[in-house]
Tab-separated table of C-alpha atoms in Angstrom:
chain	number	residue	atom	x	y	z
A	179	MET	CA	111.097	85.076	100.237
A	180	ILE	CA	111.045	87.166	103.403
A	181	LYS	CA	109.235	90.346	102.429
A	182	PHE	CA	110.651	93.678	103.496
A	183	LEU	CA	107.168	94.534	104.751
A	184	ASP	CA	104.151	92.221	104.413
A	185	LEU	CA	101.259	94.697	104.466
A	186	GLU	CA	98.661	92.064	103.612
A	187	LYS	CA	99.655	90.001	106.643
A	188	ILE	CA	99.845	93.085	108.870
A	189	ASN	CA	96.373	94.321	107.960
A	190	ASN	CA	94.625	90.944	107.825
A	191	ARG	CA	94.951	90.789	111.619
A	192	PHE	CA	92.417	93.623	111.833
A	193	ARG	CA	90.186	92.594	108.920
A	194	LYS	CA	87.068	91.792	110.954
A	195	GLU	CA	87.188	95.039	112.954
A	196	ILE	CA	87.929	97.148	109.894
A	197	ASP	CA	85.125	95.547	107.889
A	198	SER	CA	82.717	96.281	110.722
A	199	ARG	CA	83.732	99.951	110.898
A	200	ILE	CA	83.544	100.406	107.118
A	201	LYS	CA	80.039	98.908	107.095
A	202	ILE	CA	78.958	101.563	109.614
A	203	ILE	CA	80.327	104.280	107.315
A	204	LEU	CA	78.574	102.830	104.269
A	205	ASP	CA	75.315	102.543	106.164
A	206	LYS	CA	75.569	106.189	107.276
A	207	GLY	CA	76.571	107.475	103.841
A	208	TRP	CA	78.865	110.128	105.361
A	209	TYR	CA	82.436	110.061	104.096
A	210	ILE	CA	84.217	113.324	105.044
A	211	HIS	CA	84.486	115.101	108.422
A	212	GLY	CA	82.199	112.729	110.254
A	213	ASP	CA	82.111	110.686	113.435
A	214	GLU	CA	85.022	108.420	112.489
A	215	ASP	CA	87.340	111.348	111.858
A	216	GLU	CA	86.324	113.022	115.104
A	217	THR	CA	86.776	109.791	117.065
A	218	PHE	CA	90.221	109.055	115.678
A	219	GLU	CA	91.412	112.620	116.162
A	220	LYS	CA	90.403	112.486	119.831
A	221	HIS	CA	91.997	109.091	120.392
A	222	PHE	CA	95.255	110.011	118.668
A	223	ALA	CA	95.513	113.335	120.494
A	224	ASP	CA	95.057	111.456	123.770
A	225	TYR	CA	97.649	108.892	122.699
A	226	CYS	CA	100.226	111.585	121.916
A	227	GLY	CA	99.361	113.557	125.053
A	228	VAL	CA	98.223	116.733	123.278
A	229	LYS	CA	95.041	118.812	123.069
A	230	HIS	CA	94.546	118.767	119.306
A	231	CYS	CA	94.822	116.380	116.375
A	232	ILE	CA	93.773	117.569	112.922
A	233	GLY	CA	93.493	114.918	110.219
A	234	CYS	CA	94.789	115.729	106.744
A	235	ALA	CA	95.531	114.044	103.432
A	236	ASN	CA	99.163	112.983	103.984
A	237	GLY	CA	102.348	113.665	105.900
A	238	LEU	CA	103.697	116.282	103.479
A	239	ASP	CA	100.463	118.241	103.786
A	240	ALA	CA	100.749	118.008	107.574
A	241	LEU	CA	104.136	119.754	107.584
A	242	ASN	CA	103.056	122.183	104.890
A	243	LEU	CA	99.957	123.191	106.871
A	244	ILE	CA	101.960	123.739	110.063
A	245	ILE	CA	104.346	126.123	108.305
A	246	LYS	CA	101.576	127.868	106.351
A	247	ALA	CA	99.513	128.446	109.500
A	248	TYR	CA	102.516	130.066	111.204
A	249	GLY	CA	102.686	132.497	108.299
A	250	PHE	CA	106.308	131.710	107.463
A	251	GLY	CA	107.303	132.571	103.906
A	252	ALA	CA	109.823	134.238	101.619
A	253	GLY	CA	112.955	135.341	103.458
A	254	ASP	CA	112.343	133.033	106.413
A	255	GLU	CA	114.705	130.166	107.204
A	256	ILE	CA	113.865	126.808	108.751
A	257	ILE	CA	116.590	124.510	110.048
A	258	VAL	CA	116.172	120.867	109.004
A	259	PRO	CA	118.341	117.722	109.049
A	260	ALA	CA	120.279	117.179	105.830
A	261	ASN	CA	119.664	113.425	105.670
A	262	THR	CA	115.882	113.440	105.978
A	263	TYR	CA	113.405	112.220	103.378
A	264	ILE	CA	112.808	114.999	100.861
A	265	ALA	CA	109.222	115.625	102.086
A	266	SER	CA	110.546	117.469	105.153
A	267	ILE	CA	112.388	119.917	102.919
A	268	LEU	CA	109.610	120.157	100.324
A	269	ALA	CA	107.237	121.455	103.001
A	270	ILE	CA	109.695	124.253	103.745
A	271	SER	CA	110.308	125.305	100.159
A	272	GLU	CA	106.621	124.980	99.201
A	273	ASN	CA	105.945	127.833	101.613
A	274	GLY	CA	108.678	129.971	100.073
A	275	CYS	CA	110.988	129.458	103.040
A	276	THR	CA	114.658	128.565	102.814
A	277	PRO	CA	115.746	125.158	104.156
A	278	VAL	CA	118.969	125.330	106.169
A	279	LEU	CA	120.507	121.869	106.236
A	280	VAL	CA	122.282	120.516	109.324
A	281	GLU	CA	124.316	117.318	109.486
A	282	PRO	CA	123.092	114.336	111.533
A	283	ASP	CA	124.702	112.477	114.396
A	284	ILE	CA	126.290	109.413	112.786
A	285	ASN	CA	125.190	107.242	115.724
A	286	THR	CA	121.488	108.122	115.798
A	287	TYR	CA	120.951	109.395	112.212
A	288	ASN	CA	118.971	112.270	113.752
A	289	ILE	CA	119.901	115.951	113.541
A	290	ASN	CA	123.006	116.767	115.595
A	291	PRO	CA	121.845	119.311	118.212
A	292	ALA	CA	125.421	120.526	118.697
A	293	LEU	CA	125.523	121.830	115.106
A	294	ILE	CA	122.268	123.800	115.129
A	295	GLU	CA	123.194	127.047	116.877
A	296	GLU	CA	125.849	128.020	114.335
A	297	LYS	CA	123.157	127.890	111.636
A	298	ILE	CA	120.731	130.230	113.403
A	299	THR	CA	120.435	133.725	111.896
A	300	GLU	CA	118.048	136.643	112.300
A	301	LYS	CA	115.985	135.017	109.506
A	302	THR	CA	115.535	131.703	111.324
A	303	LYS	CA	111.929	131.042	112.321
A	304	ALA	CA	111.876	127.359	113.265
A	305	ILE	CA	113.809	124.160	113.814
A	306	MET	CA	112.299	121.113	112.144
A	307	VAL	CA	113.289	117.922	113.945
A	308	VAL	CA	112.812	114.619	112.130
A	309	HIS	CA	112.500	111.482	114.251
A	310	LEU	CA	114.184	109.450	111.532
A	311	TYR	CA	113.693	105.682	111.182
A	312	GLY	CA	111.538	105.723	114.341
A	313	GLN	CA	113.938	107.193	116.895
A	314	ALA	CA	112.919	110.288	118.869
A	315	VAL	CA	115.349	113.178	118.636
A	316	GLN	CA	117.135	114.063	121.891
A	317	MET	CA	115.336	117.334	122.526
A	318	ASP	CA	116.986	119.059	125.522
A	319	LYS	CA	119.441	121.196	123.543
A	320	ILE	CA	116.789	121.971	120.918
A	321	TRP	CA	114.284	123.133	123.541
A	322	GLU	CA	117.031	125.354	124.954
A	323	LEU	CA	117.843	126.882	121.554
A	324	ALA	CA	114.177	127.435	120.693
A	325	LYS	CA	113.671	129.346	123.922
A	326	LYS	CA	116.901	131.327	123.560
A	327	TYR	CA	116.152	132.485	119.999
A	328	ASN	CA	112.336	132.482	120.146
A	329	LEU	CA	111.975	129.753	117.521
A	330	LYS	CA	109.166	127.329	116.801
A	331	ILE	CA	109.880	123.592	116.925
A	332	VAL	CA	108.188	121.601	114.169
A	333	GLU	CA	108.324	117.834	114.532
A	334	ASP	CA	108.332	115.521	111.527
A	335	SER	CA	106.988	112.435	113.277
A	336	ALA	CA	106.122	110.530	110.099
A	337	GLN	CA	108.232	107.507	111.057
A	338	ALA	CA	107.975	107.592	114.839
A	339	HIS	CA	104.422	106.919	116.016
A	340	GLY	CA	104.705	106.061	119.711
A	341	ALA	CA	108.400	106.818	120.221
A	342	GLU	CA	109.182	108.575	123.502
A	343	TYR	CA	111.635	111.118	124.849
A	344	GLU	CA	111.684	111.649	128.611
A	345	LYS	CA	108.314	109.842	128.872
A	346	LYS	CA	106.686	112.190	126.353
A	347	LYS	CA	105.588	110.844	122.988
A	348	THR	CA	106.556	112.257	119.631
A	349	GLY	CA	103.852	114.639	118.570
A	350	SER	CA	104.117	116.420	121.911
A	351	LEU	CA	107.808	117.380	121.861
A	352	GLY	CA	107.509	120.567	119.819
A	353	ASP	CA	105.041	123.334	119.037
A	354	ALA	CA	103.372	121.250	116.335
A	355	SER	CA	103.998	117.885	114.733
A	356	GLY	CA	103.220	116.348	111.350
A	357	PHE	CA	102.447	112.638	111.038
A	358	SER	CA	102.115	110.419	107.988
A	359	PHE	CA	99.816	107.404	107.931
A	360	TYR	CA	101.159	106.012	104.651
A	361	PRO	CA	100.381	102.269	104.599
A	362	GLY	CA	103.926	101.191	105.483
A	363	LYS	CA	104.173	103.302	108.654
A	364	ASN	CA	103.997	101.785	112.145
A	365	LEU	CA	100.469	103.224	112.188
A	366	GLY	CA	99.356	103.094	108.578
A	367	CYS	CA	96.032	103.420	106.818
A	368	MET	CA	94.799	101.834	103.564
A	369	GLY	CA	95.846	104.740	101.383
A	370	ASP	CA	97.210	108.195	102.045
A	371	GLY	CA	96.587	109.982	105.309
A	372	GLY	CA	98.217	112.271	107.841
A	373	CYS	CA	97.583	114.578	110.790
A	374	ILE	CA	98.914	117.477	112.815
A	375	THR	CA	99.168	117.431	116.608
A	376	THR	CA	99.577	120.503	118.800
A	377	ASN	CA	98.671	122.057	122.141
A	378	ASP	CA	98.196	125.503	120.579
A	379	ASP	CA	94.464	126.275	120.347
A	380	GLU	CA	94.859	129.167	117.899
A	381	HIS	CA	97.282	127.314	115.633
A	382	ALA	CA	95.039	124.233	115.594
A	383	ALA	CA	91.976	126.251	114.597
A	384	LYS	CA	93.910	127.988	111.828
A	385	ILE	CA	95.301	124.699	110.479
A	386	ARG	CA	91.837	123.120	110.490
A	387	ALA	CA	90.421	126.078	108.544
A	388	ILE	CA	93.291	126.288	106.034
A	389	ALA	CA	93.012	122.546	105.338
A	390	ASN	CA	89.300	123.013	104.566
A	391	TYR	CA	89.553	125.600	101.784
A	392	GLY	CA	90.410	128.289	104.324
A	393	SER	CA	86.936	127.947	105.804
A	394	ASP	CA	86.016	128.161	109.474
A	395	ARG	CA	82.393	127.360	108.614
A	396	LYS	CA	80.571	126.407	105.439
A	397	TYR	CA	80.939	128.955	102.626
A	398	HIS	CA	82.834	131.345	104.914
A	399	HIS	CA	86.497	131.565	103.852
A	400	ILE	CA	88.888	133.518	106.057
A	401	TYR	CA	92.180	132.220	104.590
A	402	LYS	CA	93.495	131.329	101.152
A	403	GLY	CA	93.325	127.675	101.991
A	404	THR	CA	93.699	124.270	100.443
A	405	ASN	CA	91.888	120.933	100.504
A	406	SER	CA	93.581	118.372	102.734
A	407	ARG	CA	91.353	116.063	104.741
A	408	LEU	CA	91.459	112.608	106.297
A	409	ASP	CA	88.447	110.696	105.008
A	410	GLU	CA	86.126	108.629	107.191
A	411	ILE	CA	87.292	105.222	105.947
A	412	GLN	CA	90.970	105.971	106.611
A	413	ALA	CA	90.124	107.436	110.019
A	414	ALA	CA	88.217	104.276	110.930
A	415	VAL	CA	91.092	102.051	109.809
A	416	LEU	CA	93.548	104.084	111.871
A	417	ASP	CA	91.320	104.067	114.929
A	418	VAL	CA	91.143	100.264	114.815
A	419	LYS	CA	94.900	99.903	114.410
A	420	LEU	CA	95.781	102.520	117.039
A	421	LYS	CA	94.660	100.114	119.786
A	422	TYR	CA	97.439	97.731	118.760
A	423	LEU	CA	100.204	100.248	118.052
A	424	ASP	CA	102.062	99.886	121.364
A	425	GLU	CA	101.940	96.095	121.115
A	426	ASP	CA	103.261	96.207	117.541
A	427	ASN	CA	106.021	98.634	118.531
A	428	GLU	CA	107.083	96.289	121.326
A	429	ARG	CA	107.380	93.449	118.814
A	430	ARG	CA	109.546	95.666	116.623
A	431	ARG	CA	111.754	96.374	119.655
A	432	GLU	CA	112.093	92.642	120.336
A	433	ILE	CA	113.215	91.985	116.769
A	434	SER	CA	115.593	94.932	116.866
A	435	LYS	CA	117.132	93.678	120.079
A	436	TYR	CA	117.625	90.215	118.583
A	437	TYR	CA	119.261	91.728	115.502
A	438	ARG	CA	121.560	93.940	117.573
A	439	GLU	CA	122.602	91.077	119.854
A	440	ASN	CA	123.059	88.411	117.190
A	441	ILE	CA	124.276	90.011	113.973
A	442	LYS	CA	128.010	89.452	114.242
A	443	ASN	CA	129.670	90.538	111.035
A	444	SER	CA	132.599	92.947	110.988
A	445	LYS	CA	131.433	94.354	107.630
A	446	ILE	CA	128.151	95.555	109.168
A	447	ILE	CA	127.529	98.660	111.278
A	448	LEU	CA	124.406	98.221	113.387
A	449	PRO	CA	122.041	101.047	114.363
A	450	LYS	CA	122.148	102.392	117.914
A	451	THR	CA	119.598	103.798	120.314
A	452	TYR	CA	120.205	105.871	123.427
A	453	ASP	CA	117.030	104.507	125.069
A	454	GLU	CA	114.822	101.538	124.166
A	455	LYS	CA	111.580	103.513	124.558
A	456	ALA	CA	112.923	106.250	122.276
A	457	HIS	CA	112.909	103.988	119.223
A	458	VAL	CA	109.973	102.246	117.539
A	459	TRP	CA	112.118	100.815	114.712
A	460	HIS	CA	110.050	101.880	111.727
A	461	VAL	CA	113.242	101.043	109.855
A	462	PHE	CA	116.171	98.873	110.931
A	463	ALA	CA	118.981	100.482	108.951
A	464	ILE	CA	122.394	98.851	108.857
A	465	ARG	CA	125.418	100.292	107.081
A	466	THR	CA	128.120	98.652	105.002
A	467	LYS	CA	130.718	99.855	102.503
A	468	ASN	CA	129.542	97.321	99.896
A	469	ARG	CA	125.854	98.131	100.183
A	470	ASP	CA	124.782	97.090	96.666
A	471	GLU	CA	126.700	93.837	96.911
A	472	LEU	CA	125.082	93.014	100.264
A	473	GLN	CA	121.640	93.899	98.966
A	474	LYS	CA	122.060	91.493	96.041
A	475	TYR	CA	123.388	88.793	98.370
A	476	LEU	CA	120.345	89.111	100.611
A	477	GLU	CA	117.974	89.098	97.622
A	478	ASP	CA	119.658	85.960	96.246
A	479	ASN	CA	119.117	84.350	99.648
A	480	GLY	CA	115.428	85.195	99.828
A	481	ILE	CA	115.458	88.448	101.839
A	482	GLN	CA	113.953	91.682	100.523
A	483	THR	CA	115.580	94.958	101.574
A	484	ASN	CA	115.139	98.666	100.924
A	485	ILE	CA	117.332	101.773	100.887
A	486	HIS	CA	116.288	104.783	103.004
A	487	TYR	CA	117.480	106.761	101.029
A	488	PRO	CA	119.843	106.299	98.064
A	489	THR	CA	120.288	110.003	97.234
A	490	PRO	CA	120.298	112.821	99.817
A	491	PRO	CA	118.052	115.845	99.197
A	492	HIS	CA	120.918	118.227	98.404
A	493	LYS	CA	121.990	115.941	95.538
A	494	GLN	CA	118.499	115.754	94.007
A	495	GLY	CA	117.705	117.720	90.851
A	496	ALA	CA	114.930	119.543	92.660
A	497	TYR	CA	117.486	121.258	94.910
A	498	LYS	CA	120.331	122.116	92.570
A	499	GLU	CA	120.940	125.277	94.581
A	500	LEU	CA	122.101	123.049	97.464
A	501	GLU	CA	124.304	120.643	95.498
A	502	ASN	CA	127.602	122.295	96.483
A	503	LEU	CA	126.994	122.053	100.217
A	504	SER	CA	129.625	120.101	102.146
A	505	LEU	CA	127.688	117.398	104.010
A	506	PRO	CA	130.073	114.434	104.318
A	507	ILE	CA	128.213	112.627	107.117
A	508	THR	CA	124.924	112.802	105.246
A	509	GLU	CA	126.550	111.527	102.078
A	510	GLU	CA	128.302	108.705	103.920
A	511	ILE	CA	124.985	107.549	105.384
A	512	HIS	CA	123.190	107.646	102.052
A	513	LYS	CA	125.969	105.681	100.327
A	514	THR	CA	126.119	102.903	102.919
A	515	ILE	CA	122.627	102.527	104.421
A	516	LEU	CA	120.486	99.422	103.900
A	517	SER	CA	117.166	98.628	105.586
A	518	ILE	CA	116.468	95.003	106.463
A	519	PRO	CA	113.045	93.495	107.259
A	520	ILE	CA	111.415	94.422	110.555
A	521	SER	CA	107.693	94.238	111.268
A	522	PRO	CA	105.319	92.964	113.956
A	523	VAL	CA	104.273	89.961	111.830
A	524	MET	CA	107.724	88.489	111.239
A	525	THR	CA	108.106	84.967	112.613
A	526	GLU	CA	110.994	83.845	114.818
A	527	GLU	CA	112.216	81.693	111.934
A	528	GLU	CA	112.270	84.679	109.565
A	529	VAL	CA	114.128	86.850	112.053
A	530	LYS	CA	116.695	84.114	112.634
A	531	LYS	CA	117.152	83.589	108.899
A	532	VAL	CA	117.883	87.292	108.368
A	533	VAL	CA	120.558	87.129	111.069
A	534	ASP	CA	122.077	83.913	109.712
A	535	VAL	CA	122.264	85.175	106.144
A	536	ILE	CA	123.829	88.504	107.169
A	537	ASN	CA	126.355	86.694	109.360
A	538	SER	CA	127.308	84.443	106.450
A	539	TYR	CA	127.963	87.403	104.131
C-alpha cells in the first residue's frame, strides 16, 4: 500500500537530531518559552523574511490571534475564500466578525482577485488570503485593493511553508500571517503547533501578550488574553526540520512535475501552477466527475488518497446562515477534488505506480 502520507518515514530521517535536541530540553527542565522557542522563532522569521515570529498552539489560534490583536469584532467584515478549510472562517467568526465568502479561481483553487472588490463594503476590515494546497496567491491585485480601501491583509499560510510570490515567501506577503505546524504539513511538528509572522512591531508585541494570558510580563495583564503557546519540544522539532524544508519542497515539486507530465487520462483534471516556485505541493489535488469511484479504484490498487475537502464551509451545519449562498465554483471543486500521494519520501517506483494506476482507470 502506498500511504497518502508516511509520517513515520518522514520523521525518522531526523530522529537522531530530534533526540539530541529533546535530551537538551529534558536536561534543562524548561518546557515553555525557553531557548528552543526563541531559536526557532528567530530562524523561521529569517526564513520567511520578516521581523517577527510568535509561536502559538496551532494554526487556528494563529489566525484568531491576528484578528483579535487588530481589535476586529462585531459588525466588521473579513473577506475570505469560499473553498478554504473551515479553520480560516472559524477564526473570523470566533472574533465576532462576519466572513464574506468569495469564489476561487478554478485553475489555481485560490481566491479569485477579480471578484474581491465587489464584496468590499464600509464594514470590510481585512482580506484573508489562503495559499491553498501549497500555492501562493497572486497578490498584485490584492495589494492594490488593500491600499485603495485601507484594508489589512491576513495570510493563511497553513499549507504553504516556503512558497514564493515575486521572490517573497508566504508569511511576508501580507500584514500578518498564520501558520500551522500540524504533523502532516510540509513543516510539521510532533503534535499541534503554529505561529504568526509579521513586520509590525506593535502588532507582534500585542499578539505575544494576548497569547500569554494577556500578559506583557509575569502577573501583569494588559489584555483579556488567552493561552496559546508553542512548547519547547515542538519548537526544537521544527527547528531541526526547518533546515530541510527547501530540499523537501523541491522533492515535492519533482513529483508534481512527473505527475503533471505523465498522467494522461481524459477523465482527470490536473492541478495547475502559474510559477514553479509559487507552489510547494502540500497537496496534489486532481479532479474528476466520478471522484468516489476513482478513490475506490485507487484504494483497491494499493494507493491511499484523501479529499480536501468533501463539504464546503457554507454547507456545514456550523454555518447554516451561509447555506443559501450561490457558490457554484466552490461546490464543483468540493464535489470533484481528490488528493493523491505526494511527499518527500516517496520512491520513484511509488510515484510511477500512482501514475500507472491513474492512467489505467
